[in-house]
Amino acid sequence: MIVARRLAIAFVALAAATTPSRAADDPRLIPKPREATAGDLVPLARSVVAVSANNDDDRFAAKDLTETLKARGIRVVTGADAGFRISLLRLDAPAAKRTLEAASLSFTNDMKPEGYVLVTTKDGAVVVANSAAGIFYGAQTLKQLIRTDGAVPRVQLAFIRDWPAMKYRGFHDDLSRGPVPTLEFQKREIRTFAAYKINVYSPYYEHTLSYDANPLISPPGGGMSHDDVRALVAYAKRYHVDVVPEQEAFGHLHHVLKYDLYSPLGETDHGHVLAPADPASLPLIKSWFAEIDSLFPSKFVHLGADETFELGMGRTKDRITQDGLGQVYIDFLKQIESALRYTGKRFLFWGDIAQGSPALVKSLPKDMVAVGWGYGANPRVETLLRPFLDAGMETWVAPGVSGWSRVYPNNEVALKNIQAMARDGQRLGATGLLNTSWADDGEAILNQQWYGILFGAAASWQAGESSFDDFQRSFGLQFHGDASGRIDAAQMKLSAAHALLAKGGLGDGSDYLYWVDPYSAEGQISAQKMRVVSRDVRVLAESAMVLVAQARQAAKGKLREADALESLEMGARRMDFIGMKFELSDEISRFYTHAYDTVQVGGSPGHDLGEITSNINARAQDLRDGYVLGRELYEKSWLAQNKPYWLYNVLNRYDLATQLWIQRADRVAQARSAYGRTRKLATPEEMGIPRWAPVTP
């Protein structure tokens, strides 16, 4: 092939000119390749052509690559006059062999399933792989080597040999605690997962998969239809992403059991857990998974079966007293597996309950896959997996992005958690990593979670312990096209804000802190702690907003993933508002207490009350305005990715919080008016405002 001969000379020159990556040459790739030698960034020729083998899968990889380059402003042509040529070659092609020989690169057996060789020179690039997945992943890495953040497009010269450490690299998406993404957003997720070599997408269902046999369960406008599932599965297949459904089959079924048609099947009335002894429980499960089997071709299906805390609190109490909790749990899990075995699937299940009965675990079918989960900064991976490893079972690990019940993900915790789970999971022989996103209080925005998602992609592809530093200076460049480092710095500011809140005994930037009334009894406890850290938290959050704005200005319209950036800003504003709310509510308390005390000695409260509420600007209006703006930004972020279903459960909270501060402003205004007639002022207690007391060290 002419391309391979033409590039051979360039390979020799590149090999002579490069050494293993220096910091200045680091291409800042996500995931970081197994082996890479990087050279200079050189201007990209005026046009690009992608050439694939005569293979439908590889033509799709070429199409995906060229569409990405076009979207980034690079001219793509198909003629012979292209200045920069890209070849996607299968390993058995003569041109591929010549390419490997010219570059003195080998292609080993462990590379064959998904690995690739990629060589870029000033004249072009060649991807060599044994499989369609390898070709596709090589093309994804090439996307990252072609930079459009400067005055002209550039390409990083490089030799790369790369293959994954873990066979299954997944993301688990909660579709049952509020947000339900649109099909278009799910397709966007698939494209993004694939770009960073994630190959499993696991949608989580409690009640949001529309079942023909059980039409009552899925809420109107809040479920995935059969047509949407089929469309998503077919779309994901082209991107080498396996859609592995999880349908809870034991616990977490309140949204089913709250209906009186199904409540009799529960351990308790309108509870959360199916009663194992009820003769209708297993038929219900079988009906769900029969439809799942017809919709999802994956060889895996996830049964859930975690957090069955109600088991033994109701109908199964006597049986558990006699046989023990572990035995009853394991027996029912085995019954579920046996009833569904005809599908030929392999069944995943969460390992948290079963790990408490290690001797009984050995009775589970050996082809089941135990998923050990833990979300803290220091997960005990050995403890999570050991009972299943000793039983000879395959295991996966499940870290989390720490985005649930928070105004923005706590990425410091998330990265530590993901790093440890991937590192120790690999050491212990886990074959997969299923990075998880939950939406416990229904407020999580997935577009805020890409930082943790991409680190999960890196940690599961890379061997051993993934570097925080490498990732933290690569994310902004590769995900947003920001070479300035400002978006990376903004992410670090928000992590630091979480850490400050945690150090102050407030947990972190939780939704609870965002919504709690600072004048309530619980709010006053938080207020006392917030006084120590609120100003520093606000400066960090506000600095994050400034950094994003500066990144936009510097990039002149070239930044990517605009919706995710807006969600980042929205999260920073919510973090800032936590501090603002406690600061301004303290100031309102101080002003009103001073006004009241002044009136008691014959003075006028005018200035103090005007600082609380005014027709122009005052603190009560600031808090009203903060919730109103927060509502607008939150709704925009939600609708950029989700169906309208559930949204008003959150927006109603904004409306109530807004009304609370409007009412407080009106109450103070009325007290001010009454003072003009009576020369008396209601006490702070009568106004529902805590009496201010000087803070002592």
PDB file of C-alpha atoms in Angstrom, residues 50-146:
ATOM      1  CA  ALA A  50      -9.807   8.473   6.600  1.00  0.00           C
ATOM      2  CA  VAL A  51      -9.200   5.165   4.810  1.00  0.00           C
ATOM      3  CA  SER A  52     -10.540   1.901   6.228  1.00  0.00           C
ATOM      4  CA  ALA A  53     -10.331  -1.737   5.213  1.00  0.00           C
ATOM      5  CA  ASN A  54     -13.182  -3.211   3.220  1.00  0.00           C
ATOM      6  CA  ASN A  55     -15.176  -3.984   6.359  1.00  0.00           C
ATOM      7  CA  ASP A  56     -18.463  -2.529   7.561  1.00  0.00           C
ATOM      8  CA  ASP A  57     -17.372  -2.135  11.204  1.00  0.00           C
ATOM      9  CA  ASP A  58     -14.173  -0.371  10.212  1.00  0.00           C
ATOM     10  CA  ARG A  59     -16.022   1.886   7.803  1.00  0.00           C
ATOM     11  CA  PHE A  60     -18.189   2.908  10.751  1.00  0.00           C
ATOM     12  CA  ALA A  61     -15.060   3.712  12.792  1.00  0.00           C
ATOM     13  CA  ALA A  62     -13.799   5.816   9.871  1.00  0.00           C
ATOM     14  CA  LYS A  63     -17.158   7.598   9.602  1.00  0.00           C
ATOM     15  CA  ASP A  64     -17.232   8.325  13.331  1.00  0.00           C
ATOM     16  CA  LEU A  65     -13.681   9.693  13.157  1.00  0.00           C
ATOM     17  CA  THR A  66     -14.307  11.931  10.162  1.00  0.00           C
ATOM     18  CA  GLU A  67     -17.564  13.285  11.620  1.00  0.00           C
ATOM     19  CA  THR A  68     -15.732  14.239  14.810  1.00  0.00           C
ATOM     20  CA  LEU A  69     -12.967  15.982  12.860  1.00  0.00           C
ATOM     21  CA  LYS A  70     -15.517  17.872  10.777  1.00  0.00           C
ATOM     22  CA  ALA A  71     -17.368  18.957  13.919  1.00  0.00           C
ATOM     23  CA  ARG A  72     -14.081  20.389  15.196  1.00  0.00           C
ATOM     24  CA  GLY A  73     -13.602  22.464  12.047  1.00  0.00           C
ATOM     25  CA  ILE A  74     -11.184  20.246  10.131  1.00  0.00           C
ATOM     26  CA  ARG A  75     -11.729  19.837   6.399  1.00  0.00           C
ATOM     27  CA  VAL A  76     -12.131  16.201   5.404  1.00  0.00           C
ATOM     28  CA  VAL A  77     -11.838  15.049   1.791  1.00  0.00           C
ATOM     29  CA  THR A  78     -11.739  11.734   0.003  1.00  0.00           C
ATOM     30  CA  GLY A  79      -9.440  12.599  -2.891  1.00  0.00           C
ATOM     31  CA  ALA A  80      -5.821  11.730  -3.459  1.00  0.00           C
ATOM     32  CA  ASP A  81      -4.707  15.317  -2.767  1.00  0.00           C
ATOM     33  CA  ALA A  82      -5.258  14.988   0.987  1.00  0.00           C
ATOM     34  CA  GLY A  83      -2.308  16.301   2.911  1.00  0.00           C
ATOM     35  CA  PHE A  84      -2.824  14.012   5.925  1.00  0.00           C
ATOM     36  CA  ARG A  85      -3.946  10.435   5.373  1.00  0.00           C
ATOM     37  CA  ILE A  86      -5.409   8.065   7.959  1.00  0.00           C
ATOM     38  CA  SER A  87      -5.424   4.309   7.435  1.00  0.00           C
ATOM     39  CA  LEU A  88      -7.369   1.836   9.583  1.00  0.00           C
ATOM     40  CA  LEU A  89      -5.807  -1.568   8.975  1.00  0.00           C
ATOM     41  CA  ARG A  90      -6.575  -5.069  10.210  1.00  0.00           C
ATOM     42  CA  LEU A  91      -3.625  -7.013  11.554  1.00  0.00           C
ATOM     43  CA  ASP A  92      -3.638  -9.578   8.742  1.00  0.00           C
ATOM     44  CA  ALA A  93      -3.392  -6.968   5.984  1.00  0.00           C
ATOM     45  CA  PRO A  94       0.036  -6.820   4.253  1.00  0.00           C
ATOM     46  CA  ALA A  95       0.110  -3.047   4.763  1.00  0.00           C
ATOM     47  CA  ALA A  96      -0.409  -3.528   8.491  1.00  0.00           C
ATOM     48  CA  LYS A  97       2.544  -5.891   8.706  1.00  0.00           C
ATOM     49  CA  ARG A  98       4.728  -3.437   6.816  1.00  0.00           C
ATOM     50  CA  THR A  99       3.592  -0.665   9.142  1.00  0.00           C
ATOM     51  CA  LEU A 100       4.529  -2.628  12.275  1.00  0.00           C
ATOM     52  CA  GLU A 101       7.913  -3.594  10.813  1.00  0.00           C
ATOM     53  CA  ALA A 102       8.692  -0.033   9.796  1.00  0.00           C
ATOM     54  CA  ALA A 103       7.870   1.231  13.277  1.00  0.00           C
ATOM     55  CA  SER A 104       9.566  -1.716  15.044  1.00  0.00           C
ATOM     56  CA  LEU A 105       6.363  -2.409  16.961  1.00  0.00           C
ATOM     57  CA  SER A 106       4.932  -5.801  17.910  1.00  0.00           C
ATOM     58  CA  PHE A 107       1.326  -6.916  18.224  1.00  0.00           C
ATOM     59  CA  THR A 108       0.980  -9.531  20.972  1.00  0.00           C
ATOM     60  CA  ASN A 109      -1.836 -11.958  21.730  1.00  0.00           C
ATOM     61  CA  ASP A 110      -3.119  -9.995  24.715  1.00  0.00           C
ATOM     62  CA  MET A 111      -3.698  -7.067  22.362  1.00  0.00           C
ATOM     63  CA  LYS A 112      -5.912  -9.001  19.962  1.00  0.00           C
ATOM     64  CA  PRO A 113      -9.370  -8.643  21.586  1.00  0.00           C
ATOM     65  CA  GLU A 114      -9.409  -4.827  21.896  1.00  0.00           C
ATOM     66  CA  GLY A 115      -5.843  -3.538  21.546  1.00  0.00           C
ATOM     67  CA  TYR A 116      -4.308  -1.471  18.786  1.00  0.00           C
ATOM     68  CA  VAL A 117      -1.146   0.104  17.482  1.00  0.00           C
ATOM     69  CA  LEU A 118      -1.303   3.760  16.458  1.00  0.00           C
ATOM     70  CA  VAL A 119       1.437   5.705  14.706  1.00  0.00           C
ATOM     71  CA  THR A 120       1.129   9.355  13.781  1.00  0.00           C
ATOM     72  CA  THR A 121       3.580  11.374  11.686  1.00  0.00           C
ATOM     73  CA  LYS A 122       3.386  14.749  10.013  1.00  0.00           C
ATOM     74  CA  ASP A 123       2.084  13.034   6.871  1.00  0.00           C
ATOM     75  CA  GLY A 124      -0.584  10.777   8.315  1.00  0.00           C
ATOM     76  CA  ALA A 125      -1.665   8.141  10.823  1.00  0.00           C
ATOM     77  CA  VAL A 126      -2.088   4.382  10.805  1.00  0.00           C
ATOM     78  CA  VAL A 127      -4.187   2.311  13.207  1.00  0.00           C
ATOM     79  CA  VAL A 128      -3.488  -1.428  13.258  1.00  0.00           C
ATOM     80  CA  ALA A 129      -5.762  -3.821  15.145  1.00  0.00           C
ATOM     81  CA  ASN A 130      -6.942  -7.392  15.128  1.00  0.00           C
ATOM     82  CA  SER A 131     -10.597  -6.607  15.866  1.00  0.00           C
ATOM     83  CA  ALA A 132     -13.302  -4.092  15.057  1.00  0.00           C
ATOM     84  CA  ALA A 133     -13.125  -2.874  18.668  1.00  0.00           C
ATOM     85  CA  GLY A 134      -9.377  -2.370  18.389  1.00  0.00           C
ATOM     86  CA  ILE A 135      -9.753  -0.352  15.191  1.00  0.00           C
ATOM     87  CA  PHE A 136     -12.460   1.758  16.813  1.00  0.00           C
ATOM     88  CA  TYR A 137     -10.430   2.418  19.979  1.00  0.00           C
ATOM     89  CA  GLY A 138      -7.342   3.329  17.972  1.00  0.00           C
ATOM     90  CA  ALA A 139      -9.444   5.857  16.080  1.00  0.00           C
ATOM     91  CA  GLN A 140     -10.701   7.297  19.398  1.00  0.00           C
ATOM     92  CA  THR A 141      -7.127   7.826  20.572  1.00  0.00           C
ATOM     93  CA  LEU A 142      -6.301   9.495  17.266  1.00  0.00           C
ATOM     94  CA  LYS A 143      -9.109  11.974  17.895  1.00  0.00           C
ATOM     95  CA  GLN A 144      -7.301  13.039  21.055  1.00  0.00           C
ATOM     96  CA  LEU A 145      -3.955  13.390  19.269  1.00  0.00           C
ATOM     97  CA  ILE A 146      -5.453  15.796  16.740  1.00  0.00           C
TER      98      ILE A 146
END
